């Protein structure tokens, strides 16, 4: 999260979801390519998806597949209007500005979900070809929202699309310094450029398990919480899965209102709601100055509530604990970034009688999830003290008064992370905290990015706890 996220970078590189920033098309003599993006992140049936593409070849193929337990291809077409366009110098911050190649109206029959778009071209000969034809492929995505929200399910999953963009360095820089152009960290990232994302690592395993077990989900993007808050009234349970790191103030405002009115939220995620961002260009760009908060144009004004830095920074004074129950400030890394590399990757249970653990037969002090390292990468926790052998929140860090710690696992910040705050003690050991509070509605959190890996590995306790949450909080 805060130090160079090398593990995530290597993971995306191996998975083919990260590529070095491409030069302008005119500098790509001899190569073949096709890339693109859509005009929005999510659409309802009946709306038109606009595809902005750049291709070295006039003929290209588009295949659209809904990803889930069964990958279902719903559209495939070969077109002949491909054209190459330059990549602007400020593509990462202000987009590519490529024209629309074609539009497609989302049919009513398309189920809400994550739709992968595979673009492919073939070089059929020419001065650069020695023997066989070469091919090139790339992927983009869009989300289909429900045509009638909440009519088929009361569970809504909002995908971590802001985080996808924050880590995307295509065309220049991301919001991180370790893989941007000349290792420069950007403070603005545009959605109007190719974007693959992190969907496959966390959200997809969760979705495959959920839909395979009879749970129907409706899907939205992070930004839909900001720009379409009216959707929330149709659901009982909102899900955050995996690495849901970047949130705007309107996103928080709308979800907190949903909770206050009796709605439920489950954070099967870690490092959640860590950085405050501001949406720009009608949601097609994000601004976040992060550790350079004093360079944010809002800084001199004195009103720092919307400062684009850590939510838990004292100038913002709105720690994520107030929403999620936990935060990165009292969490850290486990089996990542050099911290607890020999750790168990498991939660230790403190309060087995809680309904969350029903039908698990688990006992106090038992551990679960270690086989799949469900506590891993980035973790969230809260300040607590031990009373009669059990952890109890101090409630000094913004954690709600009704929050109960059900399980935990040690976690720690990496060296130098404390430099990102100007009021933080160094070398403190925290914990990934699994817990729950009720304030109008109920909010559950696992405090770890890697919970879904336990579902992928079919861990019986992880599966049962997830079922208990989905069954009770969606009704």
XYZ file of C-alpha atoms in Angstrom:
475
model
C 0.000 0.000 0.000
C 2.361 2.699 1.223
C 5.830 1.404 0.388
C 6.564 0.096 -3.070
C 3.978 -2.634 -3.658
C 6.502 -4.936 -5.316
C 4.529 -8.109 -4.686
C 1.479 -6.779 -6.513
C 3.608 -5.491 -9.384
C 5.258 -8.899 -9.880
C 1.890 -10.623 -9.588
C 0.358 -8.445 -12.309
C 3.429 -8.808 -14.491
C 3.285 -12.593 -14.322
C -0.451 -12.569 -14.995
C 0.039 -10.402 -18.069
C -2.045 -7.591 -16.595
C 0.744 -5.010 -16.585
C 2.651 -3.672 -19.550
C 5.191 -0.929 -19.878
C 3.837 2.396 -21.138
C 3.662 2.260 -24.938
C 5.157 4.974 -27.091
C 3.167 6.838 -29.703
C 1.935 4.690 -32.572
C 4.304 6.385 -35.007
C 7.245 5.136 -32.936
C 6.027 1.541 -33.092
C 7.233 0.797 -36.607
C 7.364 -2.933 -37.137
C 5.100 -3.893 -34.251
C 1.469 -4.885 -34.287
C -0.927 -3.863 -31.555
C -4.497 -3.161 -30.608
C -5.619 -1.432 -27.406
C -8.630 0.425 -26.171
C -11.033 1.574 -23.478
C -14.735 2.256 -23.091
C -16.414 5.601 -22.510
C -17.769 4.550 -19.084
C -17.021 1.918 -16.470
C -20.572 0.605 -16.143
C -23.751 0.472 -18.208
C -27.335 -0.653 -17.868
C -29.008 -2.742 -20.584
C -30.254 -0.421 -23.291
C -27.284 1.941 -22.965
C -24.586 2.205 -25.635
C -21.012 1.164 -24.925
C -18.591 3.328 -26.886
C -15.275 1.618 -27.718
C -12.235 3.827 -28.259
C -9.571 1.759 -30.040
C -6.131 2.162 -31.568
C -4.897 -0.599 -33.880
C -1.933 -1.130 -36.178
C -4.169 -3.196 -38.472
C -7.448 -2.240 -40.146
C -9.015 -5.647 -39.405
C -9.532 -6.685 -35.805
C -11.725 -9.012 -33.757
C -13.739 -8.132 -30.661
C -14.889 -10.872 -28.269
C -16.938 -9.979 -25.170
C -17.190 -12.518 -22.336
C -18.940 -12.372 -18.973
C -16.518 -13.772 -16.394
C -17.817 -16.056 -13.664
C -18.122 -19.762 -12.858
C -18.631 -20.267 -16.585
C -17.055 -17.742 -18.916
C -19.848 -16.935 -21.356
C -18.972 -15.224 -24.642
C -21.911 -13.032 -25.582
C -20.542 -11.124 -28.566
C -17.890 -11.702 -31.212
C -17.330 -9.711 -34.366
C -14.577 -8.941 -36.841
C -14.420 -5.356 -37.997
C -12.333 -3.539 -40.618
C -12.139 0.070 -39.437
C -9.009 -0.162 -37.284
C -6.646 2.810 -37.210
C -3.584 3.781 -35.183
C -3.556 6.911 -33.044
C -0.778 8.565 -31.059
C -0.461 8.301 -27.300
C -0.416 11.830 -25.835
C 2.353 12.756 -23.409
C -0.255 13.261 -20.695
C -2.229 10.096 -21.493
C -1.959 8.703 -17.971
C -3.397 11.840 -16.383
C -5.736 13.182 -19.079
C -6.489 10.236 -21.320
C -5.796 9.193 -24.898
C -8.553 11.157 -26.630
C -8.947 8.434 -29.254
C -12.137 8.586 -31.350
C -14.956 6.068 -31.037
C -14.335 3.005 -33.216
C -17.812 1.548 -32.754
C -20.775 1.436 -30.362
C -22.739 -1.489 -28.997
C -26.100 -1.373 -27.226
C -26.156 -3.637 -24.168
C -28.943 -6.206 -24.710
C -31.557 -6.772 -22.016
C -30.482 -10.414 -21.890
C -26.992 -9.603 -20.572
C -26.778 -10.471 -16.879
C -25.236 -7.970 -14.499
C -21.526 -8.726 -14.249
C -17.931 -8.071 -15.277
C -17.491 -8.250 -19.056
C -14.030 -8.819 -20.452
C -13.365 -7.511 -23.954
C -10.593 -9.295 -25.826
C -9.208 -7.401 -28.810
C -7.053 -9.232 -31.345
C -5.303 -8.453 -34.620
C -3.136 -10.448 -37.010
C -0.376 -9.164 -39.256
C -1.061 -10.863 -42.586
C 2.292 -10.120 -44.179
C 4.427 -7.199 -45.215
C 7.978 -5.957 -44.948
C 8.260 -6.831 -41.249
C 7.149 -10.439 -41.673
C 9.795 -13.100 -42.202
C 7.720 -16.281 -41.986
C 4.384 -16.710 -40.233
C 1.831 -14.085 -39.413
C 1.995 -12.545 -35.944
C -0.886 -11.778 -33.649
C -1.452 -9.299 -30.845
C -4.118 -9.240 -28.163
C -5.198 -6.966 -25.342
C -8.053 -6.818 -22.862
C -10.355 -4.174 -21.496
C -13.553 -4.435 -19.487
C -16.847 -2.853 -18.614
C -19.505 -3.623 -16.009
C -23.160 -4.284 -16.721
C -25.477 -3.057 -13.967
C -28.868 -4.629 -13.365
C -31.675 -3.420 -15.623
C -34.016 -3.498 -12.596
C -31.766 -3.006 -9.548
C -32.509 -5.359 -6.679
C -35.276 -7.241 -8.476
C -33.339 -10.526 -8.630
C -31.022 -10.204 -5.629
C -30.485 -8.016 -2.587
C -26.684 -8.351 -2.755
C -24.694 -5.654 -4.551
C -20.962 -5.986 -5.219
C -19.091 -2.802 -6.067
C -15.853 -3.579 -7.890
C -12.640 -1.800 -6.897
C -12.261 0.106 -10.156
C -10.645 3.126 -8.490
C -7.854 0.874 -7.250
C -7.433 -0.598 -10.737
C -6.810 2.895 -12.067
C -4.517 3.960 -9.226
C -2.093 1.145 -10.086
C -2.369 1.573 -13.855
C 0.772 3.144 -15.368
C -0.283 2.820 -19.013
C 0.856 5.847 -20.984
C 3.061 7.323 -18.256
C 2.495 7.176 -14.525
C 0.250 5.636 -11.895
C -0.298 6.944 -8.376
C 2.898 5.063 -7.440
C 6.500 5.992 -8.132
C 7.992 2.534 -8.619
C 6.624 1.769 -12.082
C 5.757 5.107 -13.659
C 7.597 6.928 -16.384
C 11.101 7.690 -15.085
C 9.832 6.446 -11.702
C 7.721 9.570 -11.313
C 4.593 9.332 -9.206
C 1.475 10.818 -10.721
C -1.232 12.647 -8.808
C -3.964 12.297 -11.436
C -5.014 9.191 -13.369
C -7.488 8.965 -16.227
C -9.919 6.177 -17.083
C -9.719 7.191 -20.755
C -6.826 4.814 -21.474
C -6.337 1.038 -21.552
C -7.056 -0.493 -18.149
C -6.924 -4.187 -17.234
C -7.203 -4.048 -13.445
C -6.833 -6.483 -10.555
C -10.191 -8.251 -10.899
C -8.703 -11.711 -11.461
C -6.751 -11.877 -8.218
C -9.454 -11.207 -5.620
C -12.915 -10.402 -6.912
C -13.105 -13.162 -9.514
C -12.408 -16.028 -7.044
C -15.067 -14.590 -4.737
C -17.590 -14.285 -7.575
C -16.885 -17.783 -8.891
C -17.482 -19.218 -5.419
C -20.585 -17.110 -4.727
C -22.338 -17.719 -8.032
C -21.391 -21.423 -7.961
C -23.103 -21.635 -4.569
C -26.353 -20.073 -5.704
C -25.769 -16.440 -4.758
C -26.831 -14.005 -7.454
C -24.993 -10.686 -7.400
C -25.661 -7.321 -8.981
C -22.533 -5.395 -10.018
C -21.482 -1.761 -10.036
C -18.220 0.195 -10.198
C -16.719 2.167 -7.306
C -17.789 5.382 -8.991
C -21.429 4.280 -9.110
C -21.535 4.778 -5.331
C -20.717 8.408 -6.074
C -22.735 9.088 -9.208
C -25.644 6.631 -8.828
C -26.331 6.465 -5.073
C -30.022 5.856 -5.782
C -29.074 2.259 -6.580
C -28.388 1.516 -2.921
C -32.018 1.738 -1.873
C -32.727 -1.501 -3.752
C -30.283 -3.669 -1.775
C -29.785 -5.066 1.725
C -26.086 -5.933 1.496
C -23.189 -4.196 -0.262
C -19.903 -6.059 -0.762
C -16.305 -4.880 -1.010
C -13.884 -7.627 -2.046
C -10.094 -7.727 -2.237
C -8.219 -4.451 -2.583
C -10.704 -1.582 -2.289
C -8.208 1.166 -1.480
C -9.313 4.452 -3.111
C -12.583 6.165 -2.136
C -14.046 9.599 -2.752
C -15.948 11.535 -0.104
C -19.304 11.133 -1.922
C -18.751 7.360 -2.035
C -18.279 7.301 1.742
C -21.126 9.711 2.391
C -23.593 7.633 0.412
C -22.553 4.286 1.883
C -22.543 5.636 5.443
C -26.056 6.997 4.877
C -27.079 3.558 3.589
C -25.757 1.983 6.812
C -27.436 4.568 9.051
C -30.746 3.709 7.375
C -30.337 -0.007 8.119
C -28.303 -1.228 5.157
C -25.561 -3.818 5.679
C -21.999 -3.901 4.314
C -19.401 -6.679 4.237
C -15.755 -5.797 3.629
C -14.202 -9.066 2.417
C -11.210 -6.845 1.753
C -8.174 -5.184 3.250
C -6.409 -1.838 2.896
C -9.989 -0.678 2.371
C -10.991 2.988 2.092
C -7.379 3.984 2.748
C -6.845 6.958 0.409
C -9.259 9.793 -0.275
C -9.555 10.666 -3.962
C -11.492 13.350 -5.803
C -13.332 12.503 -9.003
C -12.844 14.816 -11.961
C -14.096 14.962 -15.545
C -17.487 13.524 -14.532
C -15.831 10.494 -13.006
C -13.365 9.827 -15.812
C -10.308 10.805 -13.737
C -9.109 10.606 -10.130
C -6.884 13.005 -8.218
C -4.846 11.905 -5.198
C -1.787 13.720 -3.882
C -1.152 11.009 -1.292
C 1.975 11.703 0.794
C 2.367 15.039 -1.034
C -0.805 16.375 0.561
C 0.751 19.824 1.055
C 0.894 20.136 -2.757
C -2.825 19.529 -3.092
C -4.490 22.758 -4.325
C -6.935 22.441 -1.414
C -4.164 22.512 1.192
C -3.713 26.321 1.479
C -7.462 26.880 1.971
C -7.436 25.548 5.516
C -10.457 23.251 5.046
C -8.796 19.869 4.751
C -11.820 17.579 4.816
C -11.418 16.786 1.102
C -7.619 16.713 1.102
C -6.556 13.877 -1.197
C -4.398 11.947 1.217
C -4.920 9.221 3.817
C -8.392 9.186 5.321
C -6.760 8.580 8.693
C -4.420 11.563 8.402
C -5.102 14.002 11.237
C -5.721 16.868 8.782
C -8.590 14.954 7.163
C -9.673 13.513 10.530
C -12.015 10.920 9.083
C -10.318 7.557 9.671
C -11.657 4.653 7.673
C -12.382 2.890 10.981
C -15.509 5.017 11.282
C -16.899 3.192 8.243
C -15.185 -0.202 8.157
C -14.380 -0.687 11.860
C -10.686 -1.088 11.019
C -7.898 0.710 9.163
C -4.410 0.336 7.756
C -2.966 2.589 10.463
C -3.362 -0.228 12.999
C -2.817 -3.039 10.488
C 0.019 -3.429 8.011
C 1.478 -6.350 6.102
C 1.483 -10.084 6.701
C 3.584 -12.404 4.510
C 4.356 -9.311 2.415
C 6.784 -6.383 2.250
C 9.192 -8.252 4.513
C 6.739 -8.390 7.420
C 5.808 -11.707 9.069
C 7.095 -13.562 6.024
C 7.018 -16.776 8.072
C 3.574 -15.963 9.512
C 0.707 -18.422 9.597
C -1.522 -16.575 7.129
C -4.381 -17.625 9.419
C -6.852 -15.980 11.761
C -6.885 -16.911 15.449
C -10.447 -17.085 16.772
C -11.306 -15.151 19.954
C -15.108 -15.332 20.189
C -16.264 -18.611 18.604
C -19.815 -18.327 19.999
C -20.619 -15.420 17.671
C -23.125 -16.231 14.920
C -20.455 -15.500 12.302
C -18.893 -18.872 13.234
C -22.125 -20.886 13.291
C -21.790 -24.394 11.779
C -17.978 -24.237 11.842
C -17.324 -26.182 15.092
C -14.432 -23.803 15.676
C -13.143 -23.187 19.213
C -11.442 -20.311 20.971
C -7.791 -20.187 20.025
C -8.266 -22.235 16.857
C -6.788 -20.924 13.627
C -8.235 -21.140 10.138
C -7.293 -20.127 6.599
C -3.567 -20.746 6.848
C -3.438 -23.227 3.968
C -4.531 -20.465 1.586
C -2.889 -17.564 3.470
C -6.164 -15.686 3.790
C -4.287 -13.167 5.943
C -1.837 -11.808 3.440
C -0.581 -8.823 1.511
C -2.306 -5.826 3.160
C -4.283 -5.833 6.394
C -6.487 -3.530 8.443
C -6.841 -3.451 12.216
C -7.860 -1.306 15.168
C -6.305 -0.161 18.407
C -7.114 -2.680 21.141
C -6.112 -3.876 24.595
C -6.339 -7.292 26.241
C -8.996 -7.844 28.911
C -9.416 -11.243 30.535
C -7.428 -12.791 27.710
C -9.519 -11.277 24.904
C -8.836 -8.278 22.610
C -11.141 -5.309 23.162
C -11.090 -2.094 21.060
C -10.007 1.108 22.821
C -12.308 3.140 20.513
C -9.679 5.907 20.452
C -9.001 5.506 16.718
C -12.512 6.029 15.350
C -13.625 2.417 15.647
C -17.384 2.377 16.404
C -18.406 1.680 19.995
C -20.262 -1.511 19.077
C -17.323 -3.062 17.205
C -16.393 -6.562 18.382
C -13.112 -8.317 17.561
C -13.841 -11.910 16.533
C -10.445 -13.044 15.186
C -7.004 -11.580 14.508
C -3.554 -12.140 13.039
C -0.385 -10.054 13.568
C 0.551 -7.476 10.922
C 3.111 -4.701 10.722
C 4.032 -1.708 8.622
C 7.158 -1.845 6.481
C 10.179 0.317 7.436
C 9.658 3.903 6.364
C 5.869 3.729 6.149
C 5.535 5.948 9.192
C 7.039 8.776 7.129
C 3.698 9.019 5.359
C 2.127 10.334 8.545
C 3.587 13.148 10.592
C 2.000 11.753 13.762
C 2.759 8.057 14.026
C 4.985 5.836 16.107
C 7.527 3.694 14.275
C 7.878 -0.106 14.408
C 4.473 -0.726 15.932
C 2.999 -4.207 15.515
C -0.688 -4.203 14.609
C -3.072 -6.890 13.452
C -5.483 -7.962 10.774
C -8.829 -7.822 12.554
C -11.958 -9.770 11.649
C -14.923 -8.154 13.350
C -18.314 -6.506 13.223
C -20.354 -3.557 14.467
C -23.950 -2.383 14.202
C -25.037 1.233 13.880
C -28.366 1.247 12.079
C -27.144 -1.496 9.752
C -24.403 -4.039 10.361
C -20.854 -3.783 9.002
C -18.620 -6.853 8.836
C -14.922 -6.811 7.942
C -12.195 -9.414 7.504
C -9.342 -6.892 7.528
C -7.324 -8.668 4.803
C -7.103 -8.418 1.027
C -6.706 -12.183 0.607
C -9.903 -13.623 2.107
C -11.117 -14.724 -1.340
C -8.097 -17.003 -1.680
C -9.653 -19.175 1.009
C -12.804 -19.479 -1.091
C -10.705 -20.427 -4.099
C -8.966 -23.046 -1.945
C -12.313 -24.322 -0.588
C -11.371 -23.782 3.060
C -14.445 -25.058 4.978
C -14.393 -22.366 7.677
C -13.857 -19.527 5.189
C -16.745 -20.836 3.100
C -19.093 -21.212 6.068
C -18.308 -17.771 7.506
C -18.927 -16.243 4.071
C -22.241 -18.095 3.794
C -23.283 -16.935 7.262
C -22.608 -13.311 6.330
C -24.319 -13.431 2.944
C -27.341 -15.322 4.250
C -28.033 -13.196 7.303
C -27.090 -9.716 6.095
C -28.851 -9.942 2.726
C -32.254 -10.533 4.348
